[in-house]
Short mmCIF file of C-alpha atoms in Angstrom, two decimals:
data_model
loop_
_atom_site.label_atom_id
_atom_site.label_comp_id
_atom_site.label_asym_id
_atom_site.label_seq_id
_atom_site.Cartn_x
_atom_site.Cartn_y
_atom_site.Cartn_z
CA GLN A 28 -11.31 10.01 3.01
CA GLN A 29 -10.69 6.24 2.53
CA PRO A 30 -12.29 4.32 -0.29
CA VAL A 31 -14.67 1.72 0.99
CA GLN A 32 -14.07 -1.88 -0.13
CA SER A 33 -16.75 -4.82 -0.31
CA PRO A 34 -17.17 -7.51 0.69
CA GLN A 35 -14.56 -7.63 3.40
CA ALA A 36 -13.84 -11.46 2.84
CA VAL A 37 -14.87 -14.25 0.47
CA ILE A 38 -14.47 -17.65 0.05
CA LEU A 39 -14.41 -19.22 -3.24
CA ARG A 40 -13.92 -22.82 -4.61
CA GLU A 41 -11.42 -23.10 -7.58
CA GLY A 42 -12.98 -21.82 -11.15
CA GLU A 43 -15.42 -19.63 -9.44
CA ASP A 44 -15.74 -16.00 -10.15
CA ALA A 45 -15.65 -13.10 -7.70
CA VAL A 46 -15.97 -9.16 -7.64
CA ILE A 47 -14.58 -6.93 -5.45
CA ASN A 48 -15.77 -3.36 -5.21
CA CYS A 49 -14.36 -0.15 -4.27
CA SER A 50 -16.42 3.12 -3.68
CA SER A 51 -15.34 6.68 -3.00
CA SER A 52 -17.56 9.52 -1.87
CA LYS A 53 -14.76 12.09 -3.65
CA ALA A 54 -14.30 12.40 -7.08
CA LEU A 55 -11.73 10.46 -8.33
CA TYR A 56 -8.68 10.73 -10.69
CA SER A 57 -7.38 6.98 -10.33
CA VAL A 58 -8.20 3.84 -8.97
CA HIS A 59 -5.06 1.62 -8.15
CA TRP A 60 -5.29 -2.38 -7.08
CA TYR A 61 -3.12 -4.17 -5.19
CA ARG A 62 -2.87 -7.84 -3.95
CA GLN A 63 -0.80 -8.77 -0.81
CA LYS A 64 -0.24 -12.21 -0.05
CA HIS A 65 0.21 -13.36 3.67
CA GLY A 66 3.58 -12.24 4.93
CA GLU A 67 4.71 -10.93 1.46
CA ALA A 68 4.72 -7.51 0.03
CA PRO A 69 1.69 -5.85 -1.65
CA VAL A 70 1.91 -6.05 -5.40
CA PHE A 71 0.50 -3.78 -8.27
CA LEU A 72 -2.07 -4.98 -10.24
CA MET A 73 -3.20 -2.18 -12.47
CA ILE A 74 -4.33 1.48 -12.65
CA LEU A 75 -7.41 2.61 -14.01
CA LEU A 76 -7.65 6.31 -14.70
CA LYS A 77 -10.85 8.21 -14.97
CA GLY A 78 -12.65 8.06 -18.33
CA GLY A 79 -14.28 4.77 -17.49
CA GLU A 80 -11.72 2.55 -18.83
CA GLN A 81 -11.61 -1.39 -18.45
CA LYS A 82 -8.54 -3.08 -18.14
CA GLY A 83 -7.35 -6.96 -18.01
CA HIS A 84 -4.52 -8.69 -16.44
CA GLU A 85 -4.73 -12.49 -17.24
CA LYS A 86 -8.30 -13.48 -15.67
CA ILE A 87 -8.17 -10.31 -13.51
CA SER A 88 -9.89 -7.26 -15.03
CA ALA A 89 -11.22 -4.24 -13.65
CA SER A 90 -13.63 -1.37 -14.68
CA PHE A 91 -13.78 2.04 -13.18
CA ASN A 92 -17.04 4.26 -13.34
CA GLU A 93 -16.64 7.75 -12.92
CA LYS A 94 -20.12 8.97 -12.33
CA LYS A 95 -20.59 6.52 -9.68
CA GLN A 96 -17.03 6.77 -8.07
CA GLN A 97 -16.62 3.07 -8.29
CA SER A 98 -14.18 0.66 -9.23
CA SER A 99 -14.71 -3.22 -9.59
CA LEU A 100 -12.16 -6.00 -9.48
CA TYR A 101 -13.33 -8.89 -11.41
CA LEU A 102 -11.64 -12.45 -10.98
CA THR A 103 -12.69 -15.15 -13.57
CA ALA A 104 -12.08 -18.85 -12.92
CA SER A 105 -10.18 -18.46 -9.88
CA GLN A 106 -7.23 -20.27 -8.92
CA LEU A 107 -5.38 -21.16 -5.81
CA SER A 108 -2.66 -18.34 -6.26
CA TYR A 109 -5.13 -15.88 -6.24
CA SER A 110 -5.68 -16.06 -2.57
CA GLY A 111 -4.66 -12.90 -0.37
CA THR A 112 -5.93 -9.65 0.16
CA TYR A 113 -6.79 -7.11 -2.26
CA PHE A 114 -6.54 -3.39 -1.86
CA CYS A 115 -7.91 -0.74 -4.14
CA GLY A 116 -6.14 2.91 -3.43
CA THR A 117 -7.56 6.02 -4.95
CA GLU A 118 -6.39 9.59 -5.93
CA SER A 119 -8.85 12.24 -6.05
CA ALA A 120 -9.79 14.29 -8.98
CA TRP A 121 -8.18 17.74 -8.16
CA SER A 122 -4.68 16.60 -8.53
CA GLY A 123 -2.43 13.67 -9.47
CA ASN A 124 -0.22 14.55 -6.72
CA THR A 125 -2.23 13.56 -3.70
CA PRO A 126 -1.19 10.32 -2.38
CA LEU A 127 -2.65 7.34 -2.75
CA VAL A 128 -5.85 6.38 0.19
CA PHE A 129 -6.28 2.78 0.63
CA GLY A 130 -9.17 1.16 1.69
CA LYS A 131 -9.28 -1.90 4.33
CA GLY A 132 -9.11 -4.45 1.76
CA THR A 133 -11.01 -7.63 0.80
CA ARG A 134 -9.48 -10.78 2.02
CA LEU A 135 -9.76 -13.77 -0.79
CA SER A 136 -9.37 -17.27 0.04
CA VAL A 137 -9.61 -19.79 -3.06
CA ILE A 138 -9.86 -23.33 -1.98
CA ALA A 139 -9.77 -26.63 -3.91
CA GLU B 133 13.28 -10.13 -5.30
CA THR B 134 10.83 -6.96 -5.53
CA GLY B 135 13.42 -4.30 -5.82
CA VAL B 136 12.45 -2.76 -2.41
CA THR B 137 14.48 -4.24 0.35
CA GLN B 138 13.59 -3.68 4.14
CA THR B 139 15.78 -4.28 7.36
CA PRO B 140 15.11 -5.97 9.80
CA ARG B 141 12.13 -8.13 9.00
CA HIS B 142 11.50 -8.29 12.58
CA LEU B 143 12.01 -5.74 15.49
CA VAL B 144 10.91 -6.15 18.93
CA MET B 145 11.71 -3.17 21.28
CA GLY B 146 10.77 -1.76 24.50
CA MET B 147 8.99 1.81 24.83
CA THR B 148 12.51 3.41 25.94
CA ASN B 149 14.45 1.92 23.32
CA LYS B 150 15.95 3.63 19.86
CA LYS B 151 15.82 1.57 16.81
CA SER B 152 15.97 2.14 13.24
CA LEU B 153 14.26 0.65 10.07
CA LYS B 154 15.87 0.66 6.80
CA CYS B 155 14.74 0.62 3.24
CA GLU B 156 16.75 0.50 -0.19
CA GLN B 157 15.49 0.50 -3.53
CA HIS B 158 17.43 -0.67 -6.59
CA LEU B 159 14.82 0.62 -9.31
CA GLY B 160 16.07 4.41 -9.70
CA HIS B 161 12.87 5.51 -8.21
CA ASN B 162 12.65 9.43 -7.30
CA ALA B 163 9.99 8.83 -4.58
CA MET B 164 10.06 6.75 -1.55
CA TYR B 165 7.19 6.40 0.92
CA TRP B 166 6.52 4.60 4.66
CA TYR B 167 3.28 3.35 5.13
CA LYS B 168 1.87 1.66 8.24
CA GLN B 169 -0.37 -1.23 8.26
CA SER B 170 -2.14 -2.36 11.44
CA ALA B 171 -4.57 -5.14 11.64
CA LYS B 172 -8.00 -4.52 10.33
CA LYS B 173 -7.26 -1.06 9.35
CA PRO B 174 -6.04 0.22 6.03
CA LEU B 175 -2.73 1.31 4.67
CA GLU B 176 -1.50 4.50 6.29
CA LEU B 177 0.80 6.86 4.50
CA MET B 178 3.12 8.25 7.09
CA PHE B 179 5.88 10.19 5.20
CA VAL B 180 6.77 10.60 1.61
CA TYR B 181 10.07 11.83 0.08
CA SER B 182 10.54 13.52 -3.52
CA LEU B 183 13.80 13.80 -4.69
CA GLU B 184 15.41 13.26 -1.10
CA GLU B 185 12.97 16.04 0.01
CA ARG B 186 10.06 15.45 2.67
CA VAL B 187 7.07 16.38 0.77
CA GLU B 188 4.48 14.76 2.94
CA ASN B 189 4.20 14.45 6.43
CA ASN B 190 0.43 12.61 7.61
CA SER B 191 0.26 13.83 10.86
CA VAL B 192 2.59 11.32 12.16
CA PRO B 193 4.04 11.53 16.30
CA SER B 194 7.23 13.01 16.43
CA ARG B 195 8.47 9.56 17.94
CA PHE B 196 8.77 8.61 14.25
CA SER B 197 11.46 10.41 12.74
CA PRO B 198 12.23 9.72 8.78
CA GLU B 199 15.31 10.21 7.16
CA CYS B 200 16.43 10.06 3.20
CA PRO B 201 20.07 10.50 2.72
CA ASN B 202 19.74 9.83 -1.33
CA SER B 203 17.39 8.90 -3.77
CA SER B 204 17.97 5.19 -2.98
CA HIS B 205 17.80 4.85 0.93
CA LEU B 206 14.88 5.63 3.43
CA PHE B 207 15.08 5.10 7.04
CA LEU B 208 12.16 5.26 9.90
CA HIS B 209 13.99 6.20 13.30
CA LEU B 210 11.94 4.99 16.44
CA HIS B 211 12.30 6.25 19.87
CA THR B 212 10.05 6.08 23.02
CA LEU B 213 7.14 4.29 21.13
CA GLN B 214 3.97 2.95 22.34
CA PRO B 215 2.42 -0.33 22.26
CA GLU B 216 -0.04 0.92 19.87
CA ASP B 217 2.72 1.50 17.46
CA SER B 218 3.21 -2.36 17.01
CA ALA B 219 2.47 -2.89 13.22
CA LEU B 220 3.95 -3.58 9.70
CA TYR B 221 6.11 -0.88 8.31
CA LEU B 222 6.13 -1.18 4.49
CA CYS B 223 8.30 0.91 2.20
CA ALA B 224 7.63 1.52 -1.01
CA SER B 225 9.11 3.60 -4.22
CA SER B 226 7.50 4.92 -7.25
CA GLN B 227 9.31 6.38 -10.61
CA ASP B 228 7.97 9.92 -9.79
CA ARG B 229 5.47 11.20 -6.99
CA GLY B 230 3.69 13.45 -9.62
CA LEU B 231 2.22 10.45 -12.09
CA PRO B 232 -0.13 7.98 -11.23
CA GLY B 233 2.38 5.11 -11.31
CA GLU B 234 3.10 1.89 -9.73
CA LEU B 235 4.48 1.68 -6.12
CA PHE B 236 6.76 -1.21 -5.51
CA PHE B 237 6.68 -2.21 -1.94
CA GLY B 238 9.04 -3.74 0.28
CA GLU B 239 8.09 -6.82 2.43
CA GLY B 240 7.72 -4.95 5.56
CA SER B 241 9.35 -4.33 8.92
CA ARG B 242 7.38 -6.15 11.48
CA LEU B 243 7.50 -3.85 14.85
CA THR B 244 6.50 -5.05 18.34
CA VAL B 245 6.77 -2.77 21.08
CA LEU B 246 6.59 -4.07 24.60
#
């Protein structure tokens, strides 16, 4: 079952912050985040494994709340280059061999 | 350069045509994938190959036929497609299927079925 992402779309001005959420009804083993710019390949951002860890990637970080089966992606002091569609992909907890199931994506637009 | 190259980038075909999509990865990975990306839908996994063996077939219609001749190349053979098959087809690779690792995607082949 695919994870649910929210919001579906968001518009930011440069320098503003945003949070993108990814929720699943199933127990999760890992959450993956990708960004896809228009006409380009999706690009890996980070993986979070169960254990409630938080990771950072420049001004983009993420957390994984195992109890809530939810991950949040935090974008701080947004830049024009952050524009794109953000996807979360999840693996269910019972096996690391299950393929990723992706959400529908969150379209982020950063304007000057 | 993403390390995963897909050709052609754009393809227009009629419902009676036969065509193929090609994917090549230069990363030394052991697993390769085909995903379908349609407008307003999530990325849908179609096929997974691990060490050239098909390990996943996600209820994909038989008009899509994958082929993995070696660990660097993956094909998707198309025949008698329907207009609803129009989409972006993405190839991806990863080091190993069994590890929670990064997927490296190609830029995709945009398919239009008339």
